[in-house]
PDB file of C-alpha atoms and ligand atoms in Angstrom:
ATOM      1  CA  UNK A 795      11.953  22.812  -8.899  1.00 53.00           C
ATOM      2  CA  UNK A 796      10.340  20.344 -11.266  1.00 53.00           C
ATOM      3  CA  UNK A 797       9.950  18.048  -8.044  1.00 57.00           C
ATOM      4  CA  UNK A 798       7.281  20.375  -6.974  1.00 65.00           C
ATOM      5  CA  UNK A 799       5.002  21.305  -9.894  1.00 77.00           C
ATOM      6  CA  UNK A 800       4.647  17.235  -9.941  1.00 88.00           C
ATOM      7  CA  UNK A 801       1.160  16.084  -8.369  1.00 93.00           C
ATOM      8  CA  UNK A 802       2.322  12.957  -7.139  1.00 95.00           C
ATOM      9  CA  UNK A 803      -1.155  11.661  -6.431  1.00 94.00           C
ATOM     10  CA  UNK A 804      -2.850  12.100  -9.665  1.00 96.00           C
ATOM     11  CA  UNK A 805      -6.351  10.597 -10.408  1.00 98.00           C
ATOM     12  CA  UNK A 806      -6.266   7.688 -12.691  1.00 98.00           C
ATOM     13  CA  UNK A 807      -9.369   5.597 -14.126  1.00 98.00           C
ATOM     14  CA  UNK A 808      -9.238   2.340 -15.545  1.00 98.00           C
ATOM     15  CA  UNK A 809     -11.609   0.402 -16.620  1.00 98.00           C
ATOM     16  CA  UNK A 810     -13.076  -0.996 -13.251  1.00 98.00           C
ATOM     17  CA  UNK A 811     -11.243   1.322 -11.174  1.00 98.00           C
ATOM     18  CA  UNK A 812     -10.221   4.654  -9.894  1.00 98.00           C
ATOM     19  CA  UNK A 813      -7.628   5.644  -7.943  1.00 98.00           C
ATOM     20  CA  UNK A 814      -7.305   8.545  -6.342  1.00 98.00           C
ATOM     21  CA  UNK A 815      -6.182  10.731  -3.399  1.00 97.00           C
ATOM     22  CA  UNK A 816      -7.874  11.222   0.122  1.00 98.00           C
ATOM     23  CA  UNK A 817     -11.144  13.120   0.531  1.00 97.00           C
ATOM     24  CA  UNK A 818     -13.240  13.533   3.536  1.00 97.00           C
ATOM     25  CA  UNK A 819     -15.848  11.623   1.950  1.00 97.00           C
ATOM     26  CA  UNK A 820     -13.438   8.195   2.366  1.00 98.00           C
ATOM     27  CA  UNK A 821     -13.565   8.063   6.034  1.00 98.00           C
ATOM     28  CA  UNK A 822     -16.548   5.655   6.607  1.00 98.00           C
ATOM     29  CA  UNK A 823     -15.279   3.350   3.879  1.00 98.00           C
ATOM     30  CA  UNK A 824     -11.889   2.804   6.196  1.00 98.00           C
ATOM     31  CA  UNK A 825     -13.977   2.613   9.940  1.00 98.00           C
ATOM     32  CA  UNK A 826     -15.672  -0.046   8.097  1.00 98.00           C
ATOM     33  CA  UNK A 827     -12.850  -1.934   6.232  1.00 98.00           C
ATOM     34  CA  UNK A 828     -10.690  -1.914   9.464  1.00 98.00           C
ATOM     35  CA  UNK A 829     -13.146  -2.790  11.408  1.00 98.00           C
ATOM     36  CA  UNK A 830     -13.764  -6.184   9.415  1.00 98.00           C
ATOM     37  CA  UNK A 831     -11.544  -8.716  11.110  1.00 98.00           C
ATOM     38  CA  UNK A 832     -11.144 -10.639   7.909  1.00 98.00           C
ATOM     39  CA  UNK A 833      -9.489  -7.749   6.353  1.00 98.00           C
ATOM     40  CA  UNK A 834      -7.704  -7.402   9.789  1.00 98.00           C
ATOM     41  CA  UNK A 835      -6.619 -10.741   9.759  1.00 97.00           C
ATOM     42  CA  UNK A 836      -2.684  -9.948   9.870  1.00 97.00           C
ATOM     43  CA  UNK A 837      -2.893  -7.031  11.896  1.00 95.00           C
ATOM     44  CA  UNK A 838      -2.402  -7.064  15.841  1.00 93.00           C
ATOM     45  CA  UNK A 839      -6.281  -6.276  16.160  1.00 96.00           C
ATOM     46  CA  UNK A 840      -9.718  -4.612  14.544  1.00 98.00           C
ATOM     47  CA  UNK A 841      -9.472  -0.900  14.393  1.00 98.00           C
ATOM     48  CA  UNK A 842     -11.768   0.990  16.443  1.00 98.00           C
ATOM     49  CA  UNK A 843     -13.330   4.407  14.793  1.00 98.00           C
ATOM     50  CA  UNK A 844     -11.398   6.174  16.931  1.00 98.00           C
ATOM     51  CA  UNK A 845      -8.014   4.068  15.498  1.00 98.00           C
ATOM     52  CA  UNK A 846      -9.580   4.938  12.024  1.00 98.00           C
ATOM     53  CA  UNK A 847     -10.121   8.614  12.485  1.00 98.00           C
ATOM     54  CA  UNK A 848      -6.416   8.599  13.228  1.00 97.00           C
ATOM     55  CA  UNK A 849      -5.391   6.959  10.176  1.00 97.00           C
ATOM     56  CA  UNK A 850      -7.270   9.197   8.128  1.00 98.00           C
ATOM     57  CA  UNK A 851      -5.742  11.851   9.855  1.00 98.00           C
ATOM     58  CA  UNK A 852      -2.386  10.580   9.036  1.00 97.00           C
ATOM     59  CA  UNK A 853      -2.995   9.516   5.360  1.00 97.00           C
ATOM     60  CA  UNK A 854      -4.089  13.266   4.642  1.00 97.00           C
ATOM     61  CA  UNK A 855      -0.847  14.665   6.299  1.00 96.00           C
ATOM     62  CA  UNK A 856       1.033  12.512   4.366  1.00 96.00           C
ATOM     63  CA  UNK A 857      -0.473  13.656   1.428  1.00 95.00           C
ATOM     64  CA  UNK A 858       0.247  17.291   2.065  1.00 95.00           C
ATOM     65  CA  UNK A 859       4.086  16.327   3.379  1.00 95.00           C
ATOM     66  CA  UNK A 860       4.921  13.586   0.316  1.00 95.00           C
ATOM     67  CA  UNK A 861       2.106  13.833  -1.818  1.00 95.00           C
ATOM     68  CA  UNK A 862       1.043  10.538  -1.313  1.00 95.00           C
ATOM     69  CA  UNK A 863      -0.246   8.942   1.321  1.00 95.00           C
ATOM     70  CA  UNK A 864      -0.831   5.509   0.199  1.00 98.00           C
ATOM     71  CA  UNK A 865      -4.664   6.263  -2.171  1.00 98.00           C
ATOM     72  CA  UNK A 866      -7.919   5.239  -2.330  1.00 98.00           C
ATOM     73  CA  UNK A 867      -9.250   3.010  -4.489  1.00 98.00           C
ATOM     74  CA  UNK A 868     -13.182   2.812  -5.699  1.00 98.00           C
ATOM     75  CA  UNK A 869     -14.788   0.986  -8.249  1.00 98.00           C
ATOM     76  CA  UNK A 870     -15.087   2.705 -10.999  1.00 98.00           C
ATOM     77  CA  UNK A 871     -19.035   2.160 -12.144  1.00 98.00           C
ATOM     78  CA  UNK A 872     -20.257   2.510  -8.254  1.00 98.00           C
ATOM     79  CA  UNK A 873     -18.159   4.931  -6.822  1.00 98.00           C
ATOM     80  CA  UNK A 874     -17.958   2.395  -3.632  1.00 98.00           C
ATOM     81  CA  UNK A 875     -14.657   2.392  -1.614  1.00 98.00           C
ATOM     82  CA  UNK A 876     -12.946  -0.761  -2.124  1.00 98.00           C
ATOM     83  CA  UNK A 877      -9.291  -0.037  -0.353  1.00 98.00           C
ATOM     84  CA  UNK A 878      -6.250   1.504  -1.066  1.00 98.00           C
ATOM     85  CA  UNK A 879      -3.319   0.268  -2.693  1.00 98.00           C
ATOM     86  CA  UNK A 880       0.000   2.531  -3.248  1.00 98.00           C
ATOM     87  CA  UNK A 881       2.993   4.524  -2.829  1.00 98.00           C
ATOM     88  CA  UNK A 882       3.618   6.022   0.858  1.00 97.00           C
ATOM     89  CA  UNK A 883       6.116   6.676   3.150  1.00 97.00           C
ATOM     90  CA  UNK A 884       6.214   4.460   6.194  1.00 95.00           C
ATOM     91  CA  UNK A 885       6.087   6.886   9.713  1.00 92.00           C
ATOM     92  CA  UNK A 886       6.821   4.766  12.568  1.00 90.00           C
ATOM     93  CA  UNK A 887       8.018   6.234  16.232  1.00 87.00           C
ATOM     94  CA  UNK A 888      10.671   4.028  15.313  1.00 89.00           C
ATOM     95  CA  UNK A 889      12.490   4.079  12.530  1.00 89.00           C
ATOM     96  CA  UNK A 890      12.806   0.439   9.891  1.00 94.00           C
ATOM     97  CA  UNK A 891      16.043  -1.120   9.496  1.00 92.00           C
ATOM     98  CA  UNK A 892      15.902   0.302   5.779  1.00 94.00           C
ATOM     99  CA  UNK A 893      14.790   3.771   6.184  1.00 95.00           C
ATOM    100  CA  UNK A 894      14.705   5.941   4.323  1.00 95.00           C
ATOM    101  CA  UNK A 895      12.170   4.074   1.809  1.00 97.00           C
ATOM    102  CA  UNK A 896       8.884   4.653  -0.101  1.00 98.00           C
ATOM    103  CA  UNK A 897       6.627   1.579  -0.146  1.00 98.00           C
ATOM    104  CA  UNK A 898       3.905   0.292  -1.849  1.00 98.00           C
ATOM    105  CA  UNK A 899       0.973  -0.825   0.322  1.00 98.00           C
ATOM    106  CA  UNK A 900      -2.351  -2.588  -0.123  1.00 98.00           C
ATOM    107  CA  UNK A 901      -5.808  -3.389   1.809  1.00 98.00           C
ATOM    108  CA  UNK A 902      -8.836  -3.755   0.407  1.00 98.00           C
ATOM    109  CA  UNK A 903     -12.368  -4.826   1.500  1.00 98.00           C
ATOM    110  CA  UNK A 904     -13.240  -8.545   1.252  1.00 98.00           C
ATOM    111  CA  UNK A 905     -15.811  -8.015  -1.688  1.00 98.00           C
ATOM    112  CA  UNK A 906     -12.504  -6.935  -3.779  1.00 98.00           C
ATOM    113  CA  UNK A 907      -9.804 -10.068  -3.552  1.00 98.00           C
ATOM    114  CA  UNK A 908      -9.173 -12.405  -5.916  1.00 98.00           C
ATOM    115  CA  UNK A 909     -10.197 -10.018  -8.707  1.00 98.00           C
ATOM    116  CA  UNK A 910      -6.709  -8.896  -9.445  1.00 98.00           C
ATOM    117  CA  UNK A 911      -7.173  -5.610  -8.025  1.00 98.00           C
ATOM    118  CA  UNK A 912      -4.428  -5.307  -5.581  1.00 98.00           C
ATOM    119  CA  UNK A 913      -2.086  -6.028  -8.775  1.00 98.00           C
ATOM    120  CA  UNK A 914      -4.076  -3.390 -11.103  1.00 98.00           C
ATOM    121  CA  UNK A 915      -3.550  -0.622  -9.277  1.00 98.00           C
ATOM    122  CA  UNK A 916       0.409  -1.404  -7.740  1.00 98.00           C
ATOM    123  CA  UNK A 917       1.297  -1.915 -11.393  1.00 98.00           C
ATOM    124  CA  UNK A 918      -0.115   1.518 -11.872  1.00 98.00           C
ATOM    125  CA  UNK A 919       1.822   3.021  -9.167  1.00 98.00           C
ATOM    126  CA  UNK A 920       4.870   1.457  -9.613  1.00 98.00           C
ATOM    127  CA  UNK A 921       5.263   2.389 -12.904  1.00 97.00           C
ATOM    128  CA  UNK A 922       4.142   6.123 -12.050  1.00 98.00           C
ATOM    129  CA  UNK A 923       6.648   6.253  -9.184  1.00 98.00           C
ATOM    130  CA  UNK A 924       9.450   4.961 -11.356  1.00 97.00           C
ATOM    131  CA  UNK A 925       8.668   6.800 -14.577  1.00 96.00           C
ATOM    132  CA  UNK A 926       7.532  10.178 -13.212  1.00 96.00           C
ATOM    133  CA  UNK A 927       9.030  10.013  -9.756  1.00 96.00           C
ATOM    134  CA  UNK A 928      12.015   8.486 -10.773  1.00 96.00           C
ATOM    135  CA  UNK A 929      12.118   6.529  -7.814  1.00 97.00           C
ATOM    136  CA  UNK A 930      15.140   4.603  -7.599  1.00 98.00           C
ATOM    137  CA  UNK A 931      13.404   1.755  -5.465  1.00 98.00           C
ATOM    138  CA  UNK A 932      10.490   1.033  -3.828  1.00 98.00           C
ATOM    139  CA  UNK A 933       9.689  -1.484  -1.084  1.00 98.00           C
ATOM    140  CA  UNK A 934       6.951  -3.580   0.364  1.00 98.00           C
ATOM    141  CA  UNK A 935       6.910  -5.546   3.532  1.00 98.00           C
ATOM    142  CA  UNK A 936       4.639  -7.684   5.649  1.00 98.00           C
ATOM    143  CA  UNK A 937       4.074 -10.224   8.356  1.00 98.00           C
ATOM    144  CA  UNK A 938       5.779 -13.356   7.849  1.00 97.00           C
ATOM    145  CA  UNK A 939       2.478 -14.908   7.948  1.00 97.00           C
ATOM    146  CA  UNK A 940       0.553 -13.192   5.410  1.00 98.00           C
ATOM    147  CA  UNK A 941       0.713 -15.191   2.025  1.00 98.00           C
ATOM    148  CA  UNK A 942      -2.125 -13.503   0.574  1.00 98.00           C
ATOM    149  CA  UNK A 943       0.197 -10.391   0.844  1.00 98.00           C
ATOM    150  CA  UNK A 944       3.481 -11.704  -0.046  1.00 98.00           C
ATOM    151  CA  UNK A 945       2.209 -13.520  -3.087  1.00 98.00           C
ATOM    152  CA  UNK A 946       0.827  -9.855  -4.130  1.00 98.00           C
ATOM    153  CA  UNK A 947       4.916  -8.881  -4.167  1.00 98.00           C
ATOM    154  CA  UNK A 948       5.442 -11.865  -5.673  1.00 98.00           C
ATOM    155  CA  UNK A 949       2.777 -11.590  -8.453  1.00 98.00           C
ATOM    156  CA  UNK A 950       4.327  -7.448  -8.799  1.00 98.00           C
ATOM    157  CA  UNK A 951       7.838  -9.358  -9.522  1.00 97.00           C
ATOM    158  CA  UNK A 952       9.496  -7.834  -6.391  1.00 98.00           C
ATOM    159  CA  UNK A 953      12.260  -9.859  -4.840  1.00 98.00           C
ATOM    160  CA  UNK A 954      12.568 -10.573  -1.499  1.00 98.00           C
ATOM    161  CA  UNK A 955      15.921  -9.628   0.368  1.00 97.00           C
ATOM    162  CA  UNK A 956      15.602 -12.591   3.253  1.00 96.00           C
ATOM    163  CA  UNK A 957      18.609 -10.467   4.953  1.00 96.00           C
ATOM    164  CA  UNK A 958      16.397  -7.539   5.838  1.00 95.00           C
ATOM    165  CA  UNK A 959      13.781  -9.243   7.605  1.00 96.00           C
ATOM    166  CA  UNK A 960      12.637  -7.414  10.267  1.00 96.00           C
ATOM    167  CA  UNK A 961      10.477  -7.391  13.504  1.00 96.00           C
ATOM    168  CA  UNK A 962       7.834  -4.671  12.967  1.00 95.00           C
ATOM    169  CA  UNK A 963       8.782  -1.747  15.765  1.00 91.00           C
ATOM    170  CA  UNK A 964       4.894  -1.416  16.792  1.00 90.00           C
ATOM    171  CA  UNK A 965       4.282  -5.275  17.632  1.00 94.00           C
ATOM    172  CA  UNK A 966       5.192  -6.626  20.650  1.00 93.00           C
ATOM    173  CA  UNK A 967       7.473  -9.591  21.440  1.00 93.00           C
ATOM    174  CA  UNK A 968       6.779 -12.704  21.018  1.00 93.00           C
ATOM    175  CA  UNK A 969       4.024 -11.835  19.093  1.00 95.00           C
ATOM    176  CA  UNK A 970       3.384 -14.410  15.915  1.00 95.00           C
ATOM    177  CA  UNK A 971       2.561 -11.468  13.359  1.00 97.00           C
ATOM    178  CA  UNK A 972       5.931  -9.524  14.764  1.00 97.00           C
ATOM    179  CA  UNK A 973       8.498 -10.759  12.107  1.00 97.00           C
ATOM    180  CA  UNK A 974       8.283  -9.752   8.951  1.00 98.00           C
ATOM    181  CA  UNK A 975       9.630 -10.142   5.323  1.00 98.00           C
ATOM    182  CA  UNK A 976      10.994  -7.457   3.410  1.00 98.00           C
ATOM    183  CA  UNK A 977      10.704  -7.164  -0.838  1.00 98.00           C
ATOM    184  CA  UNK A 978      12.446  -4.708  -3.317  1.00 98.00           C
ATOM    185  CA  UNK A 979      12.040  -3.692  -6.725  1.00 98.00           C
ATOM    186  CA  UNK A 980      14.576  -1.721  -8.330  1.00 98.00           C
ATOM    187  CA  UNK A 981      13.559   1.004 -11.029  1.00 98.00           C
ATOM    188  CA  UNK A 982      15.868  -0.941 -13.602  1.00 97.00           C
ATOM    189  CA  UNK A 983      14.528  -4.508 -12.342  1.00 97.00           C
ATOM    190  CA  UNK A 984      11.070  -2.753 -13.122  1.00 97.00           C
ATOM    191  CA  UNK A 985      12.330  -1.650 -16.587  1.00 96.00           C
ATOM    192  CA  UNK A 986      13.583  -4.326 -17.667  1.00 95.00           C
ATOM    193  CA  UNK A 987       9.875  -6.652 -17.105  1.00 92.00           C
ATOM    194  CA  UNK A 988       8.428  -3.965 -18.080  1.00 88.00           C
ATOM    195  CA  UNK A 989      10.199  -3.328 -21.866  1.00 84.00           C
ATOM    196  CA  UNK A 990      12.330  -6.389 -21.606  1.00 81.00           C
TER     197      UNK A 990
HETATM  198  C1  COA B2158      -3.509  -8.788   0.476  1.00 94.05           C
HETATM  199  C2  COA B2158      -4.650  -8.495  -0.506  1.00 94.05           C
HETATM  200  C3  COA B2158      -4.546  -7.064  -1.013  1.00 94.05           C
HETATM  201  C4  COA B2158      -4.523  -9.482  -1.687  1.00 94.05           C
HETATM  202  O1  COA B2158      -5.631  -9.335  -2.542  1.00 94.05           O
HETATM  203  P1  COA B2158      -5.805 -10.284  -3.837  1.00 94.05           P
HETATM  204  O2  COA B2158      -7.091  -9.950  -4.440  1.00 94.05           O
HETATM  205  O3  COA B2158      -5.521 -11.679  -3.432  1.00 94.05           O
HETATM  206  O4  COA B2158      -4.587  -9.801  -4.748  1.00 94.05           O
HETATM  207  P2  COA B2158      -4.401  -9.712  -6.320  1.00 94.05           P
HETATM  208  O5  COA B2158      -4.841  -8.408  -6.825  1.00 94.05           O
HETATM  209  O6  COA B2158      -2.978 -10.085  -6.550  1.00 94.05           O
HETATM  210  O7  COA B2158      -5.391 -10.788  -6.919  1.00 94.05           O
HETATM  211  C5  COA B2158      -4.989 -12.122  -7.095  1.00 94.05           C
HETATM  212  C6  COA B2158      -6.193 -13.008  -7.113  1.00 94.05           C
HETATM  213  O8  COA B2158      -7.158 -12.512  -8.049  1.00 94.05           O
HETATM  214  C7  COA B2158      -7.421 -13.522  -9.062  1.00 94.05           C
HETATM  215  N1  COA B2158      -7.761 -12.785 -10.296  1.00 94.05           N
HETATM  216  C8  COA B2158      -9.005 -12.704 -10.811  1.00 94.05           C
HETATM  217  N2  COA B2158      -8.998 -11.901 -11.889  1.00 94.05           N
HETATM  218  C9  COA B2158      -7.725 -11.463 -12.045  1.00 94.05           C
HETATM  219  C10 COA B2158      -7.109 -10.617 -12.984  1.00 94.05           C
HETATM  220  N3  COA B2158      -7.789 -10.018 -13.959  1.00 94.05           N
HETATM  221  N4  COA B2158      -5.772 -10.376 -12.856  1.00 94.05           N
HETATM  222  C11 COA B2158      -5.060 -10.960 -11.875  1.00 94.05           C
HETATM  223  N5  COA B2158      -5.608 -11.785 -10.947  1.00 94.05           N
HETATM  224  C12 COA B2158      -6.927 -12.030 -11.031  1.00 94.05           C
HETATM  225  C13 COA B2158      -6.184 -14.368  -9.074  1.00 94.05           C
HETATM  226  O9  COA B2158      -6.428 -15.641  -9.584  1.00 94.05           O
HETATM  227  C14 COA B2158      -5.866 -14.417  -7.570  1.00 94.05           C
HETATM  228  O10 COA B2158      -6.801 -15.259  -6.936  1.00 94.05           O
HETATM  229  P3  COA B2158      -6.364 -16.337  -5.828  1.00 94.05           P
HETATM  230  O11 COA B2158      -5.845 -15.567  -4.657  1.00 94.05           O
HETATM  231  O12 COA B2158      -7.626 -17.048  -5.524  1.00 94.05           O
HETATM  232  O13 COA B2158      -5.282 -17.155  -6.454  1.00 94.05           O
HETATM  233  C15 COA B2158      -6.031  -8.692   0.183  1.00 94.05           C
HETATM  234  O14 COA B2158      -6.147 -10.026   0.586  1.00 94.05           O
HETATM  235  C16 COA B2158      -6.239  -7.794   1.406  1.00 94.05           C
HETATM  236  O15 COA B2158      -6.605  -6.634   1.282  1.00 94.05           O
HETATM  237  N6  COA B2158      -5.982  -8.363   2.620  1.00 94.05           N
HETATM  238  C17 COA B2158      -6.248  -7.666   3.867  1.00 94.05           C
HETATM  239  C18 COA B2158      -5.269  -6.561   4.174  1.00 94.05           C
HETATM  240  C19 COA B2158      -3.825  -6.987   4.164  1.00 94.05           C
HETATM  241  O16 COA B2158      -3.456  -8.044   4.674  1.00 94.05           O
HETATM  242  N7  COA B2158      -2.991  -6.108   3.584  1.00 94.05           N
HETATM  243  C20 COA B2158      -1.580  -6.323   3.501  1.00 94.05           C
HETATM  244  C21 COA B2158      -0.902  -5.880   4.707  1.00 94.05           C
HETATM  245  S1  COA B2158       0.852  -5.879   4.493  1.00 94.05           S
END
């Protein structure tokens, strides 16, 4: 099947960046971005190496099961790990209110916001995982509270679909970064911004 000769994590340069699939090498660059509590700002708490070593673990068994696992992203003239920003499939002990979905995702170390990197490289994907994937939509979602985030969605022209808001199954009640806001972009919504 055509669906499995596809490598669905491809490595892609631009000018400042590259993005690109997991490697061992990547792990220190996420203990230290999660363990930054500005970058963990919206998130329950800091991530502990331990909490990091899991992730990893997780991102590279996504890759092997979906061929993505939301990628890395590096600057391009350095080689230094600056986040990662993509497609992945969301794996919860719980399932989301609008499962089955593949979302696009984003965190990156303080040194790279306000550049317009977050928006570089989701443009990138989303046009890969609607022109080669043929992906008929693809989501994003995050706290309530995180404008920085949202306005990334915003910026991507996704549109937010207030009726599938959502509180997040790993974040306990009561909790002010519990509810969150769901956004949607539809391959032919895509198309059409994209060719008009
Ligand atoms: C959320 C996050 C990815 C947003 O990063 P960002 O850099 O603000 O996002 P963008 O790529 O859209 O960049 C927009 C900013 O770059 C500026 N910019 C500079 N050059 C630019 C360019 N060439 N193109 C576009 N924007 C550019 C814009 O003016 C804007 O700045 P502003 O926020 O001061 O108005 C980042 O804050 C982050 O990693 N946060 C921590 C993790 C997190 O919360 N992740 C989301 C969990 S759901």
């Amino acid at each position: 099947m055509i669906e499995d000769v596809i490598d669905k994590s491809p490595r892609i340069e631009t000018e400042r960046l590259v993005l690109r699939r997991w490697e061992p090498r990547d792990l220190e660059g996420l203990v230290q971005m999660n363990a930054d509590p500005q970058v963990m700002e919206f998130f329950p708490a800091v991530m502990s190496r331990q909490d990091s070593e899991r992730m990893f673990e997780r991102l590279m068994a996504k890759q092997v099961k979906y061929g993505f696992g939301t990628p890395v992203v590096e600057e391009r003239a350095s080689g230094r790990f600056l986040g990662l920003c993509g497609l992945g499939v969301p794996t919860y002990p719980e399932p989301l209110p609008f499962d089955p979905c593949v979302e696009i995702g984003w965190r990156f170390i303080p040194g790279a916001w306000g550049r317009g990197i977050a928006q570089e490289a989701s443009r990138i994907w989303l046009r890969f995982g609607f022109e080669t994937l043929r992906l008929d939509e693809i989501v994003s979602f995050t706290s309530a509270i995180n404008q920085r985030s949202e306005k990334v969605m915003q910026r991507l022209g996704m549109v937010r679909d207030a009726s599938a808001d959502f509180d997040h199954p790993l974040i306990d009640e009561g909790h002010p970064l519990r509810r969150h806001v769901l956004y949607r972009l539809s391959r032919e919504s895509f198309r059409e911004q994209v060719h008009g």
